[in-house]
Short mmCIF file of C-alpha atoms in Angstrom, two decimals:
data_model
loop_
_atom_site.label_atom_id
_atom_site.label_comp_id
_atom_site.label_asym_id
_atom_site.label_seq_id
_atom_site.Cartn_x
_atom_site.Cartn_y
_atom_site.Cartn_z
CA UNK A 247 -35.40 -20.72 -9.98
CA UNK A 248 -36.43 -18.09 -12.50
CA UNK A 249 -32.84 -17.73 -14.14
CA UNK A 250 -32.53 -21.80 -14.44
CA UNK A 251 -35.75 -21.66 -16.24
CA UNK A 252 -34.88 -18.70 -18.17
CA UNK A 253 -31.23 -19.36 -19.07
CA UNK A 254 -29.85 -22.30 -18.12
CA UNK A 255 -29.86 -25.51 -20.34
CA UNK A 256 -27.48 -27.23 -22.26
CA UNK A 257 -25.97 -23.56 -23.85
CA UNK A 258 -26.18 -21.68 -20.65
CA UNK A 259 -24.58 -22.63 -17.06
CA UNK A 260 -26.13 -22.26 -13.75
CA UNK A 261 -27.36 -19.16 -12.84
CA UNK A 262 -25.92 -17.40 -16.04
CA UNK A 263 -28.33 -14.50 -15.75
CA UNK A 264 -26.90 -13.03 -12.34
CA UNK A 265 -23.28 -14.20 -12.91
CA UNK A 266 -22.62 -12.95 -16.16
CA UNK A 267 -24.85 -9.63 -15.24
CA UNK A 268 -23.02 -6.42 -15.47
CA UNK A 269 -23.67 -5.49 -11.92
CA UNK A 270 -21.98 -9.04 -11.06
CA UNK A 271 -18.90 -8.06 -12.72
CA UNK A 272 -18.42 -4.36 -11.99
CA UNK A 273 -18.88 -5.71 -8.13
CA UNK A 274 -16.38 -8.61 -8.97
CA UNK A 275 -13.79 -6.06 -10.41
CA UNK A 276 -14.65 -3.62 -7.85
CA UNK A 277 -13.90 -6.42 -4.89
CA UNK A 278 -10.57 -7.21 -6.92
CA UNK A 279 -9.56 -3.49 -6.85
CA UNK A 280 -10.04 -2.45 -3.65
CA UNK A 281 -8.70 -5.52 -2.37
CA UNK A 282 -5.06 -4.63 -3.73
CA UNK A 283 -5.26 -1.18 -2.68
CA UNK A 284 -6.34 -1.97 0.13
CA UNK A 285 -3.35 -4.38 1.25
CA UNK A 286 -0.89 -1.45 -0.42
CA UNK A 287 -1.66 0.98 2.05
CA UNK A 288 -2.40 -1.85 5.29
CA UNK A 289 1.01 -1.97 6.21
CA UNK A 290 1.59 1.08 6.98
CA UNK A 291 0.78 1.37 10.49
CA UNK A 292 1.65 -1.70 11.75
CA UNK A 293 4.60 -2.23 10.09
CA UNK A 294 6.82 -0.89 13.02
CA UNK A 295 4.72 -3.60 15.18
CA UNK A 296 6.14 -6.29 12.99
CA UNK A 297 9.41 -5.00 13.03
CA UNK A 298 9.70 -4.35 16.52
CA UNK A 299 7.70 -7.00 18.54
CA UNK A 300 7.11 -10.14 15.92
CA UNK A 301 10.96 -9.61 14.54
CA UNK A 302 12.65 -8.50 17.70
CA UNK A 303 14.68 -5.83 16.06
CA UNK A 304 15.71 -2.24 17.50
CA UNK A 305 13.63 0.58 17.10
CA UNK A 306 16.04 2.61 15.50
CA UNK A 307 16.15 -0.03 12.50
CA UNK A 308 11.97 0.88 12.07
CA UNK A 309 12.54 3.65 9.82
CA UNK A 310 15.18 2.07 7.23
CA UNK A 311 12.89 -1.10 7.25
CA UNK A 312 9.60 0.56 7.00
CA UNK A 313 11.45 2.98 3.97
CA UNK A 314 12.80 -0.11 2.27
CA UNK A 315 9.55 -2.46 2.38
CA UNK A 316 7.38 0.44 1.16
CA UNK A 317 10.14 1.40 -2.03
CA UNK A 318 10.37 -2.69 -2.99
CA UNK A 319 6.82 -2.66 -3.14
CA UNK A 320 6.84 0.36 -5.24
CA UNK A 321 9.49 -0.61 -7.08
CA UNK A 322 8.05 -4.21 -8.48
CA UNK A 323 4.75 -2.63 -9.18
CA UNK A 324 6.51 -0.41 -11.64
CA UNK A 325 8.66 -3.25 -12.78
CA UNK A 326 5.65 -5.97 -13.14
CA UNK A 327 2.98 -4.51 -15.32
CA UNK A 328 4.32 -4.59 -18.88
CA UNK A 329 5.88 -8.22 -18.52
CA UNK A 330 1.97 -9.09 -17.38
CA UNK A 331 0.19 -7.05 -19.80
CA UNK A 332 2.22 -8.69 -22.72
CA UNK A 333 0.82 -12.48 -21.74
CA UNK A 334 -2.35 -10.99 -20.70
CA UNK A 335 -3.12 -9.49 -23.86
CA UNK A 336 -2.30 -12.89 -25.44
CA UNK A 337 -5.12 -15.13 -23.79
CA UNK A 338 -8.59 -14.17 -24.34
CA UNK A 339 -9.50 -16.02 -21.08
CA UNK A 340 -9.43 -13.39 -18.05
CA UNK A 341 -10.61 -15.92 -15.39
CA UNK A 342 -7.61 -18.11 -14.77
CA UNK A 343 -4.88 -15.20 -14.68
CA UNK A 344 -6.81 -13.45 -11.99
CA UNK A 345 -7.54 -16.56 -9.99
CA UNK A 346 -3.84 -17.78 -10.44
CA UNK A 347 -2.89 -13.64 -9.05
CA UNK A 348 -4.96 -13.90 -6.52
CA UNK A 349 -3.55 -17.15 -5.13
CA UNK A 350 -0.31 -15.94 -5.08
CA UNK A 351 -1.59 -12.26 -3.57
CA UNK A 352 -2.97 -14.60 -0.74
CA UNK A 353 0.75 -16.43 -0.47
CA UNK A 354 2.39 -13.40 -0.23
CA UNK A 355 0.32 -11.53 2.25
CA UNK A 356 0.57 -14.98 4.48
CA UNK A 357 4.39 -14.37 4.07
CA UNK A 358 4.02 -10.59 5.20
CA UNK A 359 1.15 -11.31 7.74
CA UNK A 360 3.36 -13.81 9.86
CA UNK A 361 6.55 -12.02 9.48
CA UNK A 362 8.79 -15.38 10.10
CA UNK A 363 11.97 -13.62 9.00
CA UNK A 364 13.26 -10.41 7.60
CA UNK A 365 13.93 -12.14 4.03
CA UNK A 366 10.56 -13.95 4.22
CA UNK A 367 8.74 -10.28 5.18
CA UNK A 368 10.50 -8.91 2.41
CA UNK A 369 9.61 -12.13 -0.33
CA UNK A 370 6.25 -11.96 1.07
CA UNK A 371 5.90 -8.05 -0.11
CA UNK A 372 7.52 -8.63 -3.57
CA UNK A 373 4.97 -11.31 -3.88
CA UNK A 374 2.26 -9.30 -3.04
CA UNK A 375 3.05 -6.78 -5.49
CA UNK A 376 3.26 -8.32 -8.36
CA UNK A 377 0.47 -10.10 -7.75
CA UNK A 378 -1.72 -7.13 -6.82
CA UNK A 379 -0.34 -5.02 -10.22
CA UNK A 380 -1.75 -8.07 -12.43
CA UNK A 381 -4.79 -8.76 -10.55
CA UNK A 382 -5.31 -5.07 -11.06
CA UNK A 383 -4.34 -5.00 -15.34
CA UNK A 384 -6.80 -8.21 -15.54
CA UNK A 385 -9.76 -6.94 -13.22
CA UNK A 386 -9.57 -3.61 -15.30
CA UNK A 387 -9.28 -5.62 -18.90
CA UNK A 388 -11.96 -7.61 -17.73
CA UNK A 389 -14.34 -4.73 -16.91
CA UNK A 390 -13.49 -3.08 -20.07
CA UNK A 391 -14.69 -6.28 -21.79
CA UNK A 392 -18.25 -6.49 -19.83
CA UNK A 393 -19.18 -2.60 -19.76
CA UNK A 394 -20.74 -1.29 -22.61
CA UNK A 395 -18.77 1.26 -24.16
CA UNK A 396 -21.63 4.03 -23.51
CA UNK A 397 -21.40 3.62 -19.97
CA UNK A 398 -17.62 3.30 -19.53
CA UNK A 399 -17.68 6.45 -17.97
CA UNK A 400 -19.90 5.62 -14.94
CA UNK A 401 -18.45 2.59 -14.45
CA UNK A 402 -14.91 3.57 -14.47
CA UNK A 403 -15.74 6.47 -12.12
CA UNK A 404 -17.33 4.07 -9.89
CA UNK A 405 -14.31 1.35 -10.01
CA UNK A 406 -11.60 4.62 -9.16
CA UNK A 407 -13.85 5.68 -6.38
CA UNK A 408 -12.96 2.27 -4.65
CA UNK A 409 -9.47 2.32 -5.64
CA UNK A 410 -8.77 5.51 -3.65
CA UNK A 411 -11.53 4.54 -0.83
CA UNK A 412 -9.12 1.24 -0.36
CA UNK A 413 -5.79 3.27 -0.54
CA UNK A 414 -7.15 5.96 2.23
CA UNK A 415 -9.11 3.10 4.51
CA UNK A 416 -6.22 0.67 4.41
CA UNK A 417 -4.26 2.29 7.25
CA UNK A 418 -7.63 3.62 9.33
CA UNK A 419 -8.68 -0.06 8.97
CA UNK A 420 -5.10 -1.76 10.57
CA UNK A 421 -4.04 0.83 13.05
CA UNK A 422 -7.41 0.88 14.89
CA UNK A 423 -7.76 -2.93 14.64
CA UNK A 424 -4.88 -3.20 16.03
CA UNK A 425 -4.86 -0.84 18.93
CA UNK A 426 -8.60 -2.04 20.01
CA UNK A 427 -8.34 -5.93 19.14
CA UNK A 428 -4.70 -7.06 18.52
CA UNK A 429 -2.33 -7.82 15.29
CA UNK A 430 -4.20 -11.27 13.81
CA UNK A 431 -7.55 -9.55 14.01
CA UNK A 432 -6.40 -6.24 12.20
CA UNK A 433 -5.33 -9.31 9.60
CA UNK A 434 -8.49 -10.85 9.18
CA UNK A 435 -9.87 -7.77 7.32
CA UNK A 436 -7.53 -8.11 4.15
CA UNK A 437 -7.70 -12.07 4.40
CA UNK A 438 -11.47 -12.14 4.48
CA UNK A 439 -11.03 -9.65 1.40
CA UNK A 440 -9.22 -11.90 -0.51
CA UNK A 441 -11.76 -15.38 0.66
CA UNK A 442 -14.67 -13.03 -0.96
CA UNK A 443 -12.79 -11.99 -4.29
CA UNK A 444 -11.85 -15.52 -4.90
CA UNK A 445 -15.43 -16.57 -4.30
CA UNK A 446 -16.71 -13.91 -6.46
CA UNK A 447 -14.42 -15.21 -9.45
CA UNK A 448 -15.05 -18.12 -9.80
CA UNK A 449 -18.67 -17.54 -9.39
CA UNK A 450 -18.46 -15.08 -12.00
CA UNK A 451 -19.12 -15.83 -15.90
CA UNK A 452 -17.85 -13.61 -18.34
CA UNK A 453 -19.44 -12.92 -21.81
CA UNK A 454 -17.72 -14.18 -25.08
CA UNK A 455 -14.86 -10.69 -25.94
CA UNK A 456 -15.30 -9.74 -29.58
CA UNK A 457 -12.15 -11.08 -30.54
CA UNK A 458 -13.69 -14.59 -29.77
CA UNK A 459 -16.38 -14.25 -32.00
CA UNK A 460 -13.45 -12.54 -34.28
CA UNK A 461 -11.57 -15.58 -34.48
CA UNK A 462 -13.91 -17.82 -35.08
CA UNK A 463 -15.72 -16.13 -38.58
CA UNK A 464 -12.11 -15.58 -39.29
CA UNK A 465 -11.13 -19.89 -38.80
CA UNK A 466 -14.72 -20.45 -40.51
CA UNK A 467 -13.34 -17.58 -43.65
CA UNK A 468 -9.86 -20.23 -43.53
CA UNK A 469 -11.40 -23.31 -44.13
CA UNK A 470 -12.93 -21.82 -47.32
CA UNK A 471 -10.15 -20.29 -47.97
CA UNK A 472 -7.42 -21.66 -51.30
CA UNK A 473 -4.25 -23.56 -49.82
CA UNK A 474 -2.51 -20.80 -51.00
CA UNK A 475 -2.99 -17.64 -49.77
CA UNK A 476 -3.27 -14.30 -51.83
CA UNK A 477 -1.55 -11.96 -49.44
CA UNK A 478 1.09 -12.71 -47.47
CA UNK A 479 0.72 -13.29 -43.68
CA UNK A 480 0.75 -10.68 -41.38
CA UNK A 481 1.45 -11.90 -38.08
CA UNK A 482 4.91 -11.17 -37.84
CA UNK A 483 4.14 -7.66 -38.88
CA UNK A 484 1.37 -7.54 -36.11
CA UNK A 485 3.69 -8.55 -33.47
CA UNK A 486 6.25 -6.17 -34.65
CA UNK A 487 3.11 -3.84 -34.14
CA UNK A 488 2.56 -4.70 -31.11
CA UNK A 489 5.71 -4.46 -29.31
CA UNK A 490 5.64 -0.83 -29.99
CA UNK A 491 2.70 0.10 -28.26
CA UNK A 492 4.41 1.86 -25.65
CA UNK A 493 6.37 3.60 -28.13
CA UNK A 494 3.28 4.54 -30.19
CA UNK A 495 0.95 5.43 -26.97
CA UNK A 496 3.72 7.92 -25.66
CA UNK A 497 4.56 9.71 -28.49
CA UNK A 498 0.59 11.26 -28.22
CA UNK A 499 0.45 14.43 -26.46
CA UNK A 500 -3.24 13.37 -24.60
CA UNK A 501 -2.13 9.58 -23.81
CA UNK A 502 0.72 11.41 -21.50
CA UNK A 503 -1.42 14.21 -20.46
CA UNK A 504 -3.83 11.50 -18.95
CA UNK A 505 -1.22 9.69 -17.46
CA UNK A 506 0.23 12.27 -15.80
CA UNK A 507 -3.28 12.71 -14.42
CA UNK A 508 -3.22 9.27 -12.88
CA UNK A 509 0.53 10.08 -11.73
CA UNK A 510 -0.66 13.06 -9.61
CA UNK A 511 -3.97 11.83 -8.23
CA UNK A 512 -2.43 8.92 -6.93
CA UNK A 513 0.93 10.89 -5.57
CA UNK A 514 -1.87 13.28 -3.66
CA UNK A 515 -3.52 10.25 -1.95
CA UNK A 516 -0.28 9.05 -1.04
CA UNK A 517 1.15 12.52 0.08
CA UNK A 518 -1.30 13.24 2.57
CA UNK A 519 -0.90 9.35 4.15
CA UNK A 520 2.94 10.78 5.01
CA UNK A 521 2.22 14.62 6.04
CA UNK A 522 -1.88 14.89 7.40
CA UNK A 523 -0.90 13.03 10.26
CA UNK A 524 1.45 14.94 11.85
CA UNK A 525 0.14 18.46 10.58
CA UNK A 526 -2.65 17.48 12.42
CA UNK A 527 -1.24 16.92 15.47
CA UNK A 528 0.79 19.49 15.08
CA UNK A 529 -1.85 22.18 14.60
CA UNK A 530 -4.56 20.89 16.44
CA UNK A 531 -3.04 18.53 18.86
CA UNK A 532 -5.04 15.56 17.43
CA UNK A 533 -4.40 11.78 17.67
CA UNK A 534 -5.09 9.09 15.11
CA UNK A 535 -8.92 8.77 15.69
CA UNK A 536 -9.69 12.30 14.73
CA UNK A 537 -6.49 12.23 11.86
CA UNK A 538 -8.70 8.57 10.93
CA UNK A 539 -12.07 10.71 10.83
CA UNK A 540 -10.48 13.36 8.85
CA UNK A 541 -9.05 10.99 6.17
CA UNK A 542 -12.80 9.28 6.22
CA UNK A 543 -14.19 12.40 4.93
CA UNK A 544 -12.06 12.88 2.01
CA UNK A 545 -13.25 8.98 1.59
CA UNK A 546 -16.97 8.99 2.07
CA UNK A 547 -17.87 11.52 -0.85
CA UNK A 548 -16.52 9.13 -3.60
CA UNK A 549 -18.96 6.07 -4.08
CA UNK A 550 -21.84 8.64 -4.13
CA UNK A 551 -20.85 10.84 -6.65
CA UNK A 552 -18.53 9.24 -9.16
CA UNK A 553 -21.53 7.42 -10.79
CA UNK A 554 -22.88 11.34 -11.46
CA UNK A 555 -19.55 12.25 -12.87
CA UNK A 556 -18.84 9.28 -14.68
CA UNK A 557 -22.78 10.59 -16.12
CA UNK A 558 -21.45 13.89 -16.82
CA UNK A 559 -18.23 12.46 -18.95
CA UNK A 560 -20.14 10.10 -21.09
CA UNK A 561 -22.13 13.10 -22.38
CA UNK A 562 -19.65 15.89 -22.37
CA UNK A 563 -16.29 14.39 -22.43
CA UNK A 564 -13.52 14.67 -19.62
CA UNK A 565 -12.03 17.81 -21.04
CA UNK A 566 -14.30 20.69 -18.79
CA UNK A 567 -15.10 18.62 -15.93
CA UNK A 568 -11.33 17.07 -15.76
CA UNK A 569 -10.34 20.80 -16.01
CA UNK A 570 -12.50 22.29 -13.08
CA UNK A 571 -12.25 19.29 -10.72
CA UNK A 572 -8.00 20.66 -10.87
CA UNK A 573 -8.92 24.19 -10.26
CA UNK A 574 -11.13 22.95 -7.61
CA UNK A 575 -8.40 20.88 -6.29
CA UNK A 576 -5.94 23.40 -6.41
CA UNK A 577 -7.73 26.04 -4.40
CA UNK A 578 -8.32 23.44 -1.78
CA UNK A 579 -4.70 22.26 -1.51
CA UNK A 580 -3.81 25.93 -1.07
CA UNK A 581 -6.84 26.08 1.39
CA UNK A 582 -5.53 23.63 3.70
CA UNK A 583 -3.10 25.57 4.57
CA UNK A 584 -4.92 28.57 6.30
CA UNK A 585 -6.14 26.94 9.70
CA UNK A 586 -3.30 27.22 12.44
CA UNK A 587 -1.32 29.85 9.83
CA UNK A 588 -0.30 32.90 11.92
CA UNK A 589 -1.60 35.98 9.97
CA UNK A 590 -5.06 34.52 9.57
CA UNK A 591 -6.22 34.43 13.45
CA UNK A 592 -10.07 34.11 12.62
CA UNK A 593 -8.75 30.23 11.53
CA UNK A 594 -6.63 29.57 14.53
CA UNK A 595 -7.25 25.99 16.30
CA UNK A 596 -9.41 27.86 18.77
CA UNK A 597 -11.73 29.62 16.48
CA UNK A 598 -12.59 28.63 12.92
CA UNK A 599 -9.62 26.52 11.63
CA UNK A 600 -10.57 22.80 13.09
CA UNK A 601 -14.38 23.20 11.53
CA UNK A 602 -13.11 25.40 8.04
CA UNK A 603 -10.04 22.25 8.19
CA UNK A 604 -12.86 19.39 8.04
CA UNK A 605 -14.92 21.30 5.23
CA UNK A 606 -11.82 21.69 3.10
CA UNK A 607 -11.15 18.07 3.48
CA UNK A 608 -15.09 17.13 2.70
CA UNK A 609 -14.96 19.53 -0.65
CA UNK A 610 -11.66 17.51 -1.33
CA UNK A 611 -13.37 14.40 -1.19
CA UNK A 612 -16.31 15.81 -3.13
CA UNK A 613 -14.13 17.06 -6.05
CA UNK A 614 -11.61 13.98 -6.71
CA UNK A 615 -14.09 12.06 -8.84
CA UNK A 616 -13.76 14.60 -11.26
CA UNK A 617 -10.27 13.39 -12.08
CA UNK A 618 -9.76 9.89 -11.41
CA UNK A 619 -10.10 7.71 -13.93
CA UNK A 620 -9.23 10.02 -16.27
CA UNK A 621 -6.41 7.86 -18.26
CA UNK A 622 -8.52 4.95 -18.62
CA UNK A 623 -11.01 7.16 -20.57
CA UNK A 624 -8.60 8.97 -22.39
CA UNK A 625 -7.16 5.68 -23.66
CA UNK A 626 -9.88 3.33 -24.27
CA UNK A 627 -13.22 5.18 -23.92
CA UNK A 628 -15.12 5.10 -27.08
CA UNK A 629 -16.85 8.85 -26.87
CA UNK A 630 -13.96 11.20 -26.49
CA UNK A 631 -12.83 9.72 -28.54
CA UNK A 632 -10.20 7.12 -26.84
CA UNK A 633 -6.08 7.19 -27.98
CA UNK A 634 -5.92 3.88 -28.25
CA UNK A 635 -9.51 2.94 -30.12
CA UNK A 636 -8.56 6.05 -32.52
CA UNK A 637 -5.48 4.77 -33.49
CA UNK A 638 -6.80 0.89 -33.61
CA UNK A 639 -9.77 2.15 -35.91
CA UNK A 640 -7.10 3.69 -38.57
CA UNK A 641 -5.19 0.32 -38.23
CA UNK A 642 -6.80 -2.45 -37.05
CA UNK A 643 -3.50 -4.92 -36.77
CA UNK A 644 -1.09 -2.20 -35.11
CA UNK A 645 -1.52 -3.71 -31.55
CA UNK A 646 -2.05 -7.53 -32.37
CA UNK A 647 -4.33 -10.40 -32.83
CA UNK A 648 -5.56 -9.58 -29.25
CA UNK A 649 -5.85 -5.44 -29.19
CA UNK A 650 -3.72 -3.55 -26.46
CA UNK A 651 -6.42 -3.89 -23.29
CA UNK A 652 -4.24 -5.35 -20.64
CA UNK A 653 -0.90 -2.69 -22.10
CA UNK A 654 -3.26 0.15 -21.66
CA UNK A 655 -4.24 -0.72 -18.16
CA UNK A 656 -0.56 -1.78 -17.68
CA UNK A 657 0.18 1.94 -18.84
CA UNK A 658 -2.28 3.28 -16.40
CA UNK A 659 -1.25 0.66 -13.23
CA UNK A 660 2.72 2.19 -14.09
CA UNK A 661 1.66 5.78 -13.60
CA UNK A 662 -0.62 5.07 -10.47
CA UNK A 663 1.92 3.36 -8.91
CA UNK A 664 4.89 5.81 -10.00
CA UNK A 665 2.47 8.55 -8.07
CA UNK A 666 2.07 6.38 -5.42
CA UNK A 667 6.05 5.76 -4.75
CA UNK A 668 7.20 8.88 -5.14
CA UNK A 669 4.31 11.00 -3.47
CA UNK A 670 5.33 10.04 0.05
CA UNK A 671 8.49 10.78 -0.42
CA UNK A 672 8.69 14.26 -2.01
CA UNK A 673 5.79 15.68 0.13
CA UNK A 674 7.87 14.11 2.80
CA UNK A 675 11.03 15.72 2.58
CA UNK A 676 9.27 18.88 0.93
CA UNK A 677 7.77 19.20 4.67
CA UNK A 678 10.30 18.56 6.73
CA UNK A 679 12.41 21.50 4.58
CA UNK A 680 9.92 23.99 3.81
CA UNK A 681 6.98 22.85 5.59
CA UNK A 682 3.23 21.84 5.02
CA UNK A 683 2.06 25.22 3.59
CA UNK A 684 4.99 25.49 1.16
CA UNK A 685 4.17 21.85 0.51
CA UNK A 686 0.88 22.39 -0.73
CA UNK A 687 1.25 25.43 -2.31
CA UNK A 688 3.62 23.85 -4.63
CA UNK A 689 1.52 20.76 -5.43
CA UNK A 690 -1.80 22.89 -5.98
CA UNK A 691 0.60 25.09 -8.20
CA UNK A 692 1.02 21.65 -10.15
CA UNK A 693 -2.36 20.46 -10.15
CA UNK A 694 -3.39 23.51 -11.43
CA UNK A 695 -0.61 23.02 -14.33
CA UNK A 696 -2.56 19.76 -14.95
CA UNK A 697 -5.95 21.29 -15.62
CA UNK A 698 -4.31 23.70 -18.17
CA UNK A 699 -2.64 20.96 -19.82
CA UNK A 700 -5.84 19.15 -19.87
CA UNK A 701 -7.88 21.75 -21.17
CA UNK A 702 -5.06 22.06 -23.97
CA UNK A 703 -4.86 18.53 -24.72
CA UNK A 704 -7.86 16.58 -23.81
CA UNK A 705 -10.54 16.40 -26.52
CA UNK A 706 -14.31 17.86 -26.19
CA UNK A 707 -16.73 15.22 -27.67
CA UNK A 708 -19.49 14.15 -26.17
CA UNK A 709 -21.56 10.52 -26.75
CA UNK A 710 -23.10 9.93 -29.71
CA UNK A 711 -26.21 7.83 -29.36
CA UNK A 712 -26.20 8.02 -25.56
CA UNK A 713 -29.73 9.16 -25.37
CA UNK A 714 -31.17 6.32 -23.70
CA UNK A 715 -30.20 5.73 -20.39
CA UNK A 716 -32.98 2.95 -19.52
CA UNK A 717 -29.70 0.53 -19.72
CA UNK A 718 -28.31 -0.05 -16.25
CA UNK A 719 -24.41 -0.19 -16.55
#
């Protein structure tokens, strides 16, 4: 075949071409990311099926249960991501710490899937989220050391688009599985998931990281080097370093303002699983295969156009179009709220609410790739110029031997799932006291406290040397 002729032989394995392509990995990373998401939001609907039917206990118990399972799972995924980004950053090998989380993803969503006992349920969901926050720090670190810094952008806008796709499909996916072909087929979806990202790892070949090649001038500089050395050693001084990265990161105005980015997209998402639902059937009397369709079209707009946006950020920066997307965003939230509101009869249920409803969702879906992704960018991206690669380029040692890659994503995977925990929650109870226009009133009010605070902090610098776009990412 043309790539064994090409590029295999004794320094090049099988097929090294394709496997170590970029398009290989971004779809690799991509699989591993919407996988997790993915089984994070699966649960969710048939979770009182487990409860009820597989572990024979009383309805009434659904709610606690259902509350509890969903807060542990919340609550390791905030708890898990600096203890793995520490060893992750210490290994320069990304292949067998994802393979050995996704094993133990696979164990733990076994656990959940056949629901033997309560405690086993329960194991089976700590598993799987510890699991699924370092498969998620890895498959990140691993795409940021494949993707060529110029074309971060797109590729990070492409890799959010399927993190939200998986959150918002996850319960679509399970509840209508399970109503129209039973519990172990809704199952198969996430296990056949999980079959194909394993097979896509270890098929996958990643190029030597720069601190390889690093090390190994610097062992070649060592051997020429006089017995005794000149200046004393560092490393303790660079592990000092690097235990304060979260200390260091946090104490920069646009590191939290892009964190608190992630915190709210994700709390959004995660809001509307808990209220949509039932405004909708409140307002327009529909079931869950019109709420399904409705959450499909905030879904379907993403893959298309983040690659465009994550265009538009490698050549102007995230500061404008981070800025409008939460203005956009804002209006919408607050637009939401019209349809079925007495005092606006031209959007009543009857009239124009149900198609101007539908639009406002479609628009919604249309204008989230603006700002997703936007921490990951503001921390690492090389054109904005990143937190983290600004600070590393005025002192090469401050983070390690190894850089900060897997804390930064473990900085990003904290706020994501911070947003995620406590988004159901608040626009919960912030519905059943004031209701869903109060509800979104307040959160556009905060997304539109967002944009200004991105506009204030976020820098304005476009590529440099980005001309050429020839280069697929």
């Amino acid at each position: 075949m043309y790539w064994r002729a090409r590029m295999d032989g004794p320094d090049y394995p099988w097929g090294y071409r394709w496997r170590s392509s970029s398009a290989f990995v971004i779809f690799t990373c991509i699989l591993a990311l919407f996988t997790e998401t993915f089984l994070y939001s699966f649960i969710v609907p048939i979770v009182s099926y487990m409860i009820e039917i597989r572990l024979h206990l009383a309805p009434s118990q659904t709610q606690i249960y259902t509350a509890a399972l969903l807060a542990t799972h919340g609550f390791f995924s905030i708890l898990a991501p600096p203890i793995v980004a520490h060893f992750a950053d210490k290994t320069s090998d990304r292949k067998i710490p994802l393979v050995v989380c996704l094993v133990f993803c696979t164990i733990g969503t076994f656990l959940v899937a056949f629901t033997p006992s309560v405690w086993a349920l329960f194991l089976g969901r700590i598993i799987q989220s510890i699991a699924s926050s370092a498969s998620w720090i890895v498959a990140f670190s691993t795409l940021s050391d494949n993707i060529a810094p110029e074309h971060m952008g797109k590729a990070m806008g492409l890799a959010m688009s399927f993190v939200s796709t998986g959150i918002m499909s996850g319960p679509t996916v399970s509840g209508t599985l399970l109503e129209l072909a039973g519990y172990w087929a809704a199952w198969a979806v996430p296990l056949t998931l999980l079959c194909m990202y394993l097979a896509a790892r270890l098929v996958m070949l990643e190029r030597p990281r720069v601190g390889k090649q690093k090390d190994r001038c610097t062992a070649q500089k060592q051997d020429r080097a006089p017995l005794l050395p000149s200046q004393p050693n560092t490393g303790d001084s660079q592990m000092t370093s690097s235990r304060g990265f979260y200390r260091i990161i946090l104490s920069d105005g646009r590191a939290i303002v892009g964190l608190l980015n992630t915190l709210l997209f994700s709390a959004m998402l995660s809001a509307f699983d808990s209220t949509l639902p039932l405004h909708l059937r409140d307002v327009f009397n529909w079931g869950s295969l019109p709420a399904g369709l409705v959450f499909l079209t905030i879904q379907l707009p993403g893959p298309f156009l983040s690659p465009l946006v994550g265009w538009l950020r490698d050549r102007v920066g995230i500061r404008y179009p981070t800025t409008i997307g939460w203005i956009v965003v804002s209006l919408l939230l607050w637009t939401l709220t019209i349809p079925g509101q007495i005092g606006f009869e031209w959007a009543s249920p009857d009239q124009l609410g149900k198609p101007m409803f539908v639009a406002t969702t479609i628009g919604f879906g249309m204008t989230i790739p603006f700002v997703r992704g936007v921490a990951l960018l503001q921390l690492m991206s090389e054109s904005n110029p990143g937190v983290v690669r600004e600070i590393s380029a005025k002192n090469p040692s401050i983070f390690g031997s190894h850089g900060a890659t897997s804390k930064v994503f473990s900085s990003v995977e904290i706020a994501f799932n911070v947003g995620t925990t406590i988004g159901p929650l608040i626009a919960g109870s912030l519905t059943e006291m004031l209701g869903f226009t109060y509800t979104n009133s307040i959160l556009a009010t905060i997304a539109l406290g967002v944009g200004v605070f991105s506009f204030t902090f976020f820098d304005h610098k476009p590529s440099v040397g980005n001309e050429d776009d020839k280069d697929q990412v």
